[in-house]
Amino acid sequence: MDTDPLDIHALPGHLIRRLHQISVAQFMERMADEGVDLTPVQFSALAAIRRHPGIDQASVAGLIAYDRATLGKVVDRLADKGLVARRVSAADRRAREVSLTRDGEALLDRILPVVQAAQPAIFTGLTEAERETFVALLRKATLAANELSRAPQRDLPGSQAAE
């Protein structure tokens, strides 16, 4: 039997969008429960900055696969919240290097367990083995389609793609 072409519930793009909605909702609910005003993208930026202190904003955008101009606004909001500090790069006066402030470090330490605890709810209904397989397949498909994105992920020179 053929799949109904109008059945959006059978389209991978629709299902991925729905799962993304669920993921964002879970993240935002957990942050609200903690009294934290932070989006998933802001969290990703904080995590990338912690892993690479002093990284420039353009490289953060590449690591989290986010548009450079929009990432600049994300960093603006994080700086306004006192979570990151920016300075002009000594190597390139046009670039801005970012690092976590003490408040940024403390917030990230506080919410990391919360974010980790929220992950299983995204996969409600799947066994642990199915979750592992699903994540492995998501990574594989995302890596294979990376260059099709308007903001492809870009790893730092000399780093592993899994970082």
Short mmCIF file of N, CA and C in Angstrom, two decimals:
data_model
loop_
_atom_site.label_atom_id
_atom_site.label_comp_id
_atom_site.label_asym_id
_atom_site.label_seq_id
_atom_site.Cartn_x
_atom_site.Cartn_y
_atom_site.Cartn_z
N MET A 1 0.84 -1.18 0.00
CA MET A 1 0.00 0.00 0.00
C MET A 1 0.88 1.25 0.00
N ASP A 2 0.57 2.20 -0.86
CA ASP A 2 1.34 3.43 -0.97
C ASP A 2 1.00 4.38 0.18
N THR A 3 2.01 5.18 0.56
CA THR A 3 1.80 6.19 1.60
C THR A 3 1.07 7.37 0.99
N ASP A 4 0.12 7.90 1.69
CA ASP A 4 -0.62 9.08 1.25
C ASP A 4 0.33 10.27 1.21
N PRO A 5 0.55 10.89 0.04
CA PRO A 5 1.50 12.01 -0.04
C PRO A 5 1.06 13.24 0.75
N LEU A 6 -0.20 13.29 1.15
CA LEU A 6 -0.68 14.40 1.96
C LEU A 6 -0.61 14.11 3.46
N ASP A 7 -0.16 12.91 3.81
CA ASP A 7 -0.04 12.56 5.23
C ASP A 7 1.29 13.11 5.75
N ILE A 8 1.23 14.31 6.31
CA ILE A 8 2.46 14.94 6.80
C ILE A 8 3.09 14.15 7.94
N HIS A 9 2.31 13.34 8.61
CA HIS A 9 2.82 12.56 9.74
C HIS A 9 3.72 11.41 9.30
N ALA A 10 3.87 11.24 8.00
CA ALA A 10 4.78 10.24 7.47
C ALA A 10 6.02 10.88 6.86
N LEU A 11 6.08 12.20 6.88
CA LEU A 11 7.22 12.92 6.29
C LEU A 11 8.31 13.15 7.33
N PRO A 12 9.54 12.71 7.05
CA PRO A 12 10.63 12.91 8.02
C PRO A 12 10.80 14.37 8.44
N GLY A 13 10.71 15.30 7.50
CA GLY A 13 10.88 16.71 7.84
C GLY A 13 9.86 17.18 8.86
N HIS A 14 8.62 16.76 8.69
CA HIS A 14 7.57 17.14 9.65
C HIS A 14 7.85 16.51 11.02
N LEU A 15 8.23 15.24 11.01
CA LEU A 15 8.50 14.56 12.27
C LEU A 15 9.70 15.15 13.00
N ILE A 16 10.72 15.52 12.25
CA ILE A 16 11.90 16.15 12.85
C ILE A 16 11.51 17.51 13.45
N ARG A 17 10.69 18.28 12.73
CA ARG A 17 10.23 19.56 13.25
C ARG A 17 9.43 19.38 14.53
N ARG A 18 8.58 18.37 14.57
CA ARG A 18 7.77 18.11 15.76
C ARG A 18 8.67 17.70 16.93
N LEU A 19 9.64 16.83 16.66
CA LEU A 19 10.55 16.41 17.73
C LEU A 19 11.36 17.60 18.23
N HIS A 20 11.73 18.49 17.33
CA HIS A 20 12.42 19.71 17.73
C HIS A 20 11.53 20.55 18.64
N GLN A 21 10.27 20.70 18.29
CA GLN A 21 9.33 21.44 19.13
C GLN A 21 9.28 20.83 20.53
N ILE A 22 9.21 19.51 20.58
CA ILE A 22 9.15 18.81 21.87
C ILE A 22 10.44 19.05 22.65
N SER A 23 11.56 18.97 21.98
CA SER A 23 12.86 19.19 22.62
C SER A 23 12.96 20.60 23.21
N VAL A 24 12.58 21.59 22.42
CA VAL A 24 12.63 22.98 22.89
C VAL A 24 11.67 23.18 24.07
N ALA A 25 10.48 22.61 23.97
CA ALA A 25 9.51 22.74 25.05
C ALA A 25 10.05 22.13 26.34
N GLN A 26 10.67 20.96 26.25
CA GLN A 26 11.26 20.32 27.43
C GLN A 26 12.36 21.18 28.02
N PHE A 27 13.22 21.71 27.17
CA PHE A 27 14.32 22.56 27.64
C PHE A 27 13.77 23.79 28.34
N MET A 28 12.84 24.49 27.69
CA MET A 28 12.31 25.73 28.25
C MET A 28 11.56 25.47 29.55
N GLU A 29 10.84 24.37 29.63
CA GLU A 29 10.12 24.04 30.86
C GLU A 29 11.11 23.79 32.00
N ARG A 30 12.17 23.06 31.72
CA ARG A 30 13.18 22.78 32.76
C ARG A 30 13.88 24.06 33.20
N MET A 31 14.18 24.94 32.25
CA MET A 31 14.83 26.20 32.62
C MET A 31 13.88 27.06 33.46
N ALA A 32 12.61 27.10 33.07
CA ALA A 32 11.62 27.88 33.84
C ALA A 32 11.51 27.34 35.26
N ASP A 33 11.54 26.00 35.40
CA ASP A 33 11.48 25.40 36.73
C ASP A 33 12.66 25.81 37.59
N GLU A 34 13.79 26.08 36.94
CA GLU A 34 15.01 26.50 37.63
C GLU A 34 15.07 28.01 37.80
N GLY A 35 14.10 28.72 37.22
CA GLY A 35 14.13 30.18 37.28
C GLY A 35 15.21 30.78 36.40
N VAL A 36 15.54 30.08 35.31
CA VAL A 36 16.62 30.50 34.42
C VAL A 36 16.03 30.94 33.08
N ASP A 37 16.43 32.11 32.63
CA ASP A 37 16.01 32.64 31.34
C ASP A 37 17.11 32.34 30.33
N LEU A 38 16.98 31.19 29.66
CA LEU A 38 18.00 30.75 28.72
C LEU A 38 17.34 29.91 27.64
N THR A 39 17.74 30.13 26.40
CA THR A 39 17.21 29.35 25.28
C THR A 39 18.17 28.20 24.96
N PRO A 40 17.72 27.22 24.18
CA PRO A 40 18.63 26.14 23.78
C PRO A 40 19.84 26.66 23.01
N VAL A 41 19.66 27.65 22.17
CA VAL A 41 20.80 28.20 21.42
C VAL A 41 21.78 28.90 22.35
N GLN A 42 21.27 29.64 23.32
CA GLN A 42 22.15 30.29 24.29
C GLN A 42 22.92 29.24 25.08
N PHE A 43 22.25 28.15 25.45
CA PHE A 43 22.94 27.06 26.15
C PHE A 43 24.06 26.49 25.27
N SER A 44 23.76 26.24 23.99
CA SER A 44 24.77 25.70 23.08
C SER A 44 25.97 26.64 22.97
N ALA A 45 25.69 27.93 22.89
CA ALA A 45 26.79 28.90 22.81
C ALA A 45 27.63 28.87 24.08
N LEU A 46 26.97 28.84 25.24
CA LEU A 46 27.72 28.78 26.51
C LEU A 46 28.59 27.52 26.56
N ALA A 47 28.03 26.39 26.13
CA ALA A 47 28.79 25.13 26.16
C ALA A 47 30.00 25.21 25.23
N ALA A 48 29.82 25.76 24.03
CA ALA A 48 30.94 25.89 23.09
C ALA A 48 32.01 26.83 23.65
N ILE A 49 31.58 27.92 24.27
CA ILE A 49 32.53 28.88 24.83
C ILE A 49 33.29 28.25 26.00
N ARG A 50 32.61 27.46 26.80
CA ARG A 50 33.32 26.80 27.91
C ARG A 50 34.37 25.83 27.38
N ARG A 51 34.03 25.09 26.35
CA ARG A 51 34.98 24.13 25.79
C ARG A 51 36.16 24.81 25.12
N HIS A 52 35.95 26.05 24.66
CA HIS A 52 36.98 26.77 23.92
C HIS A 52 37.08 28.22 24.42
N PRO A 53 37.57 28.43 25.64
CA PRO A 53 37.65 29.80 26.18
C PRO A 53 38.45 30.71 25.26
N GLY A 54 37.97 31.93 25.08
CA GLY A 54 38.66 32.88 24.22
C GLY A 54 38.38 32.70 22.75
N ILE A 55 37.44 31.82 22.41
CA ILE A 55 37.07 31.58 21.02
C ILE A 55 36.43 32.83 20.44
N ASP A 56 36.57 33.02 19.14
CA ASP A 56 35.93 34.18 18.53
C ASP A 56 34.47 33.84 18.19
N GLN A 57 33.65 34.88 18.10
CA GLN A 57 32.21 34.69 17.89
C GLN A 57 31.92 33.92 16.62
N ALA A 58 32.65 34.17 15.54
CA ALA A 58 32.41 33.47 14.27
C ALA A 58 32.64 31.97 14.44
N SER A 59 33.65 31.60 15.21
CA SER A 59 33.92 30.18 15.44
C SER A 59 32.83 29.54 16.30
N VAL A 60 32.29 30.28 17.26
CA VAL A 60 31.17 29.77 18.05
C VAL A 60 30.01 29.47 17.11
N ALA A 61 29.73 30.40 16.20
CA ALA A 61 28.64 30.20 15.23
C ALA A 61 28.86 28.91 14.45
N GLY A 62 30.08 28.68 13.99
CA GLY A 62 30.38 27.47 13.24
C GLY A 62 30.22 26.21 14.07
N LEU A 63 30.70 26.26 15.31
CA LEU A 63 30.61 25.07 16.17
C LEU A 63 29.18 24.66 16.46
N ILE A 64 28.28 25.63 16.60
CA ILE A 64 26.90 25.29 16.94
C ILE A 64 25.98 25.37 15.72
N ALA A 65 26.58 25.55 14.53
CA ALA A 65 25.84 25.59 13.26
C ALA A 65 24.75 26.65 13.30
N TYR A 66 25.19 27.89 13.56
CA TYR A 66 24.26 29.00 13.66
C TYR A 66 24.76 30.15 12.80
N ASP A 67 23.87 30.88 12.19
CA ASP A 67 24.19 32.02 11.37
C ASP A 67 25.01 33.03 12.19
N ARG A 68 26.09 33.55 11.59
CA ARG A 68 26.99 34.47 12.30
C ARG A 68 26.29 35.72 12.83
N ALA A 69 25.46 36.33 11.99
CA ALA A 69 24.79 37.57 12.41
C ALA A 69 23.85 37.30 13.58
N THR A 70 23.12 36.21 13.50
CA THR A 70 22.19 35.87 14.58
C THR A 70 22.95 35.48 15.84
N LEU A 71 24.07 34.79 15.67
CA LEU A 71 24.87 34.41 16.83
C LEU A 71 25.39 35.65 17.55
N GLY A 72 25.70 36.69 16.80
CA GLY A 72 26.13 37.94 17.42
C GLY A 72 25.06 38.48 18.37
N LYS A 73 23.80 38.36 17.97
CA LYS A 73 22.69 38.79 18.84
C LYS A 73 22.57 37.88 20.06
N VAL A 74 22.80 36.60 19.86
CA VAL A 74 22.77 35.64 20.98
C VAL A 74 23.85 36.02 22.00
N VAL A 75 25.05 36.30 21.52
CA VAL A 75 26.15 36.69 22.41
C VAL A 75 25.84 38.04 23.08
N ASP A 76 25.20 38.95 22.34
CA ASP A 76 24.79 40.22 22.96
C ASP A 76 23.90 39.95 24.17
N ARG A 77 22.91 39.05 24.00
CA ARG A 77 21.99 38.74 25.11
C ARG A 77 22.72 38.07 26.27
N LEU A 78 23.66 37.18 25.95
CA LEU A 78 24.42 36.52 27.01
C LEU A 78 25.30 37.54 27.75
N ALA A 79 25.87 38.48 27.02
CA ALA A 79 26.68 39.53 27.65
C ALA A 79 25.80 40.43 28.52
N ASP A 80 24.61 40.77 28.01
CA ASP A 80 23.68 41.59 28.79
C ASP A 80 23.28 40.91 30.10
N LYS A 81 23.23 39.57 30.07
CA LYS A 81 22.88 38.80 31.27
C LYS A 81 24.09 38.60 32.19
N GLY A 82 25.25 39.06 31.74
CA GLY A 82 26.47 38.93 32.54
C GLY A 82 27.07 37.54 32.51
N LEU A 83 26.73 36.75 31.47
CA LEU A 83 27.20 35.36 31.40
C LEU A 83 28.46 35.19 30.56
N VAL A 84 28.70 36.12 29.64
CA VAL A 84 29.91 36.08 28.83
C VAL A 84 30.55 37.46 28.79
N ALA A 85 31.84 37.46 28.54
CA ALA A 85 32.59 38.70 28.35
C ALA A 85 33.21 38.65 26.96
N ARG A 86 33.27 39.81 26.32
CA ARG A 86 33.86 39.91 24.99
C ARG A 86 35.04 40.86 25.03
N ARG A 87 35.99 40.57 24.15
CA ARG A 87 37.11 41.50 23.99
C ARG A 87 37.58 41.41 22.54
N VAL A 88 38.22 42.48 22.10
CA VAL A 88 38.75 42.51 20.74
C VAL A 88 39.93 41.54 20.67
N SER A 89 39.95 40.75 19.63
CA SER A 89 41.03 39.77 19.44
C SER A 89 42.35 40.48 19.16
N ALA A 90 43.40 40.02 19.80
CA ALA A 90 44.74 40.58 19.56
C ALA A 90 45.23 40.19 18.16
N ALA A 91 44.78 39.02 17.68
CA ALA A 91 45.21 38.53 16.38
C ALA A 91 44.47 39.18 15.21
N ASP A 92 43.21 39.57 15.45
CA ASP A 92 42.38 40.16 14.40
C ASP A 92 41.46 41.18 15.04
N ARG A 93 41.76 42.44 14.86
CA ARG A 93 41.02 43.52 15.53
C ARG A 93 39.53 43.53 15.16
N ARG A 94 39.16 42.87 14.04
CA ARG A 94 37.75 42.81 13.65
C ARG A 94 36.99 41.74 14.42
N ALA A 95 37.72 40.79 14.99
CA ALA A 95 37.09 39.65 15.68
C ALA A 95 36.88 39.95 17.16
N ARG A 96 35.86 39.34 17.72
CA ARG A 96 35.56 39.46 19.15
C ARG A 96 35.72 38.08 19.78
N GLU A 97 36.58 38.00 20.78
CA GLU A 97 36.76 36.77 21.53
C GLU A 97 35.79 36.76 22.70
N VAL A 98 35.27 35.59 23.01
CA VAL A 98 34.30 35.49 24.10
C VAL A 98 34.76 34.44 25.10
N SER A 99 34.42 34.69 26.35
CA SER A 99 34.70 33.74 27.41
C SER A 99 33.58 33.85 28.44
N LEU A 100 33.42 32.80 29.23
CA LEU A 100 32.39 32.81 30.26
C LEU A 100 32.85 33.67 31.43
N THR A 101 31.92 34.37 32.02
CA THR A 101 32.19 35.09 33.26
C THR A 101 32.02 34.10 34.41
N ARG A 102 32.32 34.53 35.61
CA ARG A 102 32.07 33.67 36.78
C ARG A 102 30.60 33.27 36.85
N ASP A 103 29.71 34.25 36.59
CA ASP A 103 28.28 33.95 36.60
C ASP A 103 27.92 32.94 35.51
N GLY A 104 28.54 33.07 34.35
CA GLY A 104 28.30 32.12 33.26
C GLY A 104 28.76 30.72 33.62
N GLU A 105 29.95 30.63 34.22
CA GLU A 105 30.48 29.33 34.68
C GLU A 105 29.53 28.71 35.70
N ALA A 106 29.11 29.52 36.67
CA ALA A 106 28.23 29.01 37.74
C ALA A 106 26.89 28.56 37.17
N LEU A 107 26.33 29.35 36.26
CA LEU A 107 25.05 28.97 35.67
C LEU A 107 25.17 27.68 34.88
N LEU A 108 26.22 27.56 34.09
CA LEU A 108 26.41 26.35 33.30
C LEU A 108 26.58 25.14 34.22
N ASP A 109 27.36 25.28 35.29
CA ASP A 109 27.51 24.18 36.26
C ASP A 109 26.15 23.79 36.84
N ARG A 110 25.34 24.78 37.13
CA ARG A 110 24.03 24.54 37.74
C ARG A 110 23.05 23.85 36.79
N ILE A 111 23.05 24.26 35.51
CA ILE A 111 22.03 23.72 34.61
C ILE A 111 22.45 22.49 33.82
N LEU A 112 23.73 22.18 33.78
CA LEU A 112 24.16 20.98 33.04
C LEU A 112 23.42 19.73 33.48
N PRO A 113 23.31 19.46 34.79
CA PRO A 113 22.56 18.27 35.19
C PRO A 113 21.08 18.34 34.80
N VAL A 114 20.53 19.53 34.80
CA VAL A 114 19.12 19.72 34.43
C VAL A 114 18.93 19.41 32.94
N VAL A 115 19.83 19.91 32.12
CA VAL A 115 19.76 19.66 30.68
C VAL A 115 19.92 18.16 30.40
N GLN A 116 20.88 17.54 31.07
CA GLN A 116 21.09 16.11 30.88
C GLN A 116 19.87 15.30 31.32
N ALA A 117 19.26 15.69 32.40
CA ALA A 117 18.08 14.99 32.91
C ALA A 117 16.88 15.16 31.99
N ALA A 118 16.85 16.23 31.21
CA ALA A 118 15.72 16.48 30.31
C ALA A 118 15.78 15.64 29.03
N GLN A 119 16.94 15.14 28.68
CA GLN A 119 17.09 14.45 27.41
C GLN A 119 16.19 13.22 27.24
N PRO A 120 16.07 12.35 28.23
CA PRO A 120 15.22 11.17 28.04
C PRO A 120 13.77 11.48 27.71
N ALA A 121 13.25 12.60 28.20
CA ALA A 121 11.84 12.96 27.92
C ALA A 121 11.62 13.21 26.44
N ILE A 122 12.66 13.60 25.72
CA ILE A 122 12.55 13.83 24.28
C ILE A 122 12.26 12.51 23.56
N PHE A 123 12.75 11.43 24.14
CA PHE A 123 12.62 10.11 23.52
C PHE A 123 11.63 9.20 24.23
N THR A 124 10.65 9.81 24.88
CA THR A 124 9.64 9.02 25.56
C THR A 124 9.09 7.97 24.59
N GLY A 125 8.98 6.75 25.07
CA GLY A 125 8.45 5.67 24.23
C GLY A 125 9.53 4.82 23.59
N LEU A 126 10.79 5.26 23.67
CA LEU A 126 11.88 4.47 23.11
C LEU A 126 12.65 3.78 24.23
N THR A 127 13.13 2.59 23.94
CA THR A 127 14.00 1.91 24.90
C THR A 127 15.37 2.58 24.87
N GLU A 128 16.20 2.26 25.84
CA GLU A 128 17.56 2.82 25.88
C GLU A 128 18.32 2.45 24.60
N ALA A 129 18.21 1.21 24.16
CA ALA A 129 18.90 0.79 22.93
C ALA A 129 18.36 1.56 21.72
N GLU A 130 17.06 1.78 21.66
CA GLU A 130 16.47 2.54 20.56
C GLU A 130 16.94 3.99 20.59
N ARG A 131 17.06 4.56 21.79
CA ARG A 131 17.56 5.93 21.92
C ARG A 131 18.97 6.05 21.37
N GLU A 132 19.83 5.11 21.77
CA GLU A 132 21.22 5.14 21.29
C GLU A 132 21.28 5.01 19.78
N THR A 133 20.49 4.11 19.23
CA THR A 133 20.45 3.92 17.78
C THR A 133 19.93 5.18 17.09
N PHE A 134 18.86 5.75 17.64
CA PHE A 134 18.27 6.95 17.06
C PHE A 134 19.27 8.10 17.05
N VAL A 135 19.96 8.32 18.15
CA VAL A 135 20.95 9.41 18.22
C VAL A 135 22.08 9.15 17.23
N ALA A 136 22.53 7.91 17.13
CA ALA A 136 23.59 7.58 16.17
C ALA A 136 23.12 7.86 14.74
N LEU A 137 21.89 7.51 14.42
CA LEU A 137 21.35 7.78 13.09
C LEU A 137 21.16 9.28 12.85
N LEU A 138 20.71 10.01 13.88
CA LEU A 138 20.59 11.47 13.75
C LEU A 138 21.95 12.10 13.45
N ARG A 139 22.98 11.66 14.18
CA ARG A 139 24.33 12.19 13.93
C ARG A 139 24.78 11.90 12.51
N LYS A 140 24.55 10.67 12.07
CA LYS A 140 24.96 10.25 10.74
C LYS A 140 24.25 11.08 9.66
N ALA A 141 22.95 11.22 9.78
CA ALA A 141 22.17 11.97 8.79
C ALA A 141 22.55 13.45 8.82
N THR A 142 22.75 14.00 10.01
CA THR A 142 23.10 15.42 10.14
C THR A 142 24.47 15.69 9.53
N LEU A 143 25.43 14.83 9.81
CA LEU A 143 26.76 14.99 9.24
C LEU A 143 26.72 14.88 7.72
N ALA A 144 25.98 13.91 7.20
CA ALA A 144 25.90 13.72 5.75
C ALA A 144 25.25 14.91 5.05
N ALA A 145 24.31 15.56 5.71
CA ALA A 145 23.58 16.68 5.09
C ALA A 145 24.12 18.04 5.54
N ASN A 146 25.20 18.08 6.27
CA ASN A 146 25.73 19.32 6.84
C ASN A 146 25.84 20.45 5.82
N GLU A 147 26.37 20.17 4.66
CA GLU A 147 26.61 21.22 3.66
C GLU A 147 25.33 21.72 3.01
N LEU A 148 24.20 21.05 3.25
CA LEU A 148 22.92 21.51 2.72
C LEU A 148 22.31 22.61 3.58
N SER A 149 22.90 22.83 4.74
CA SER A 149 22.37 23.81 5.69
C SER A 149 22.79 25.23 5.30
N ARG A 150 21.95 26.20 5.67
CA ARG A 150 22.33 27.61 5.48
C ARG A 150 23.42 28.00 6.47
N ALA A 151 23.55 27.26 7.56
CA ALA A 151 24.59 27.51 8.55
C ALA A 151 25.22 26.17 8.93
N PRO A 152 26.10 25.66 8.07
CA PRO A 152 26.72 24.35 8.36
C PRO A 152 27.59 24.40 9.61
N GLN A 153 27.69 23.25 10.26
CA GLN A 153 28.58 23.15 11.41
C GLN A 153 30.01 23.20 10.92
N ARG A 154 30.83 23.95 11.59
CA ARG A 154 32.25 24.08 11.26
C ARG A 154 33.04 23.81 12.52
N ASP A 155 33.86 22.77 12.48
CA ASP A 155 34.70 22.46 13.61
C ASP A 155 35.95 23.34 13.58
N LEU A 156 36.55 23.51 14.72
CA LEU A 156 37.80 24.26 14.80
C LEU A 156 38.90 23.45 14.16
N PRO A 157 39.88 24.11 13.56
CA PRO A 157 41.01 23.37 12.96
C PRO A 157 41.66 22.47 14.01
N GLY A 158 41.90 21.24 13.62
CA GLY A 158 42.56 20.29 14.51
C GLY A 158 41.65 19.63 15.53
N SER A 159 40.36 19.92 15.49
CA SER A 159 39.43 19.30 16.44
C SER A 159 38.72 18.12 15.79
N GLN A 160 38.16 17.29 16.63
CA GLN A 160 37.40 16.14 16.16
C GLN A 160 35.97 16.57 15.84
N ALA A 161 35.35 15.98 14.81
CA ALA A 161 33.99 16.33 14.42
C ALA A 161 32.99 16.05 15.52
N ALA A 162 33.27 15.10 16.39
CA ALA A 162 32.33 14.73 17.46
C ALA A 162 32.33 15.72 18.61
N GLU A 163 33.31 16.63 18.64
CA GLU A 163 33.38 17.60 19.73
C GLU A 163 32.23 18.49 19.66
#
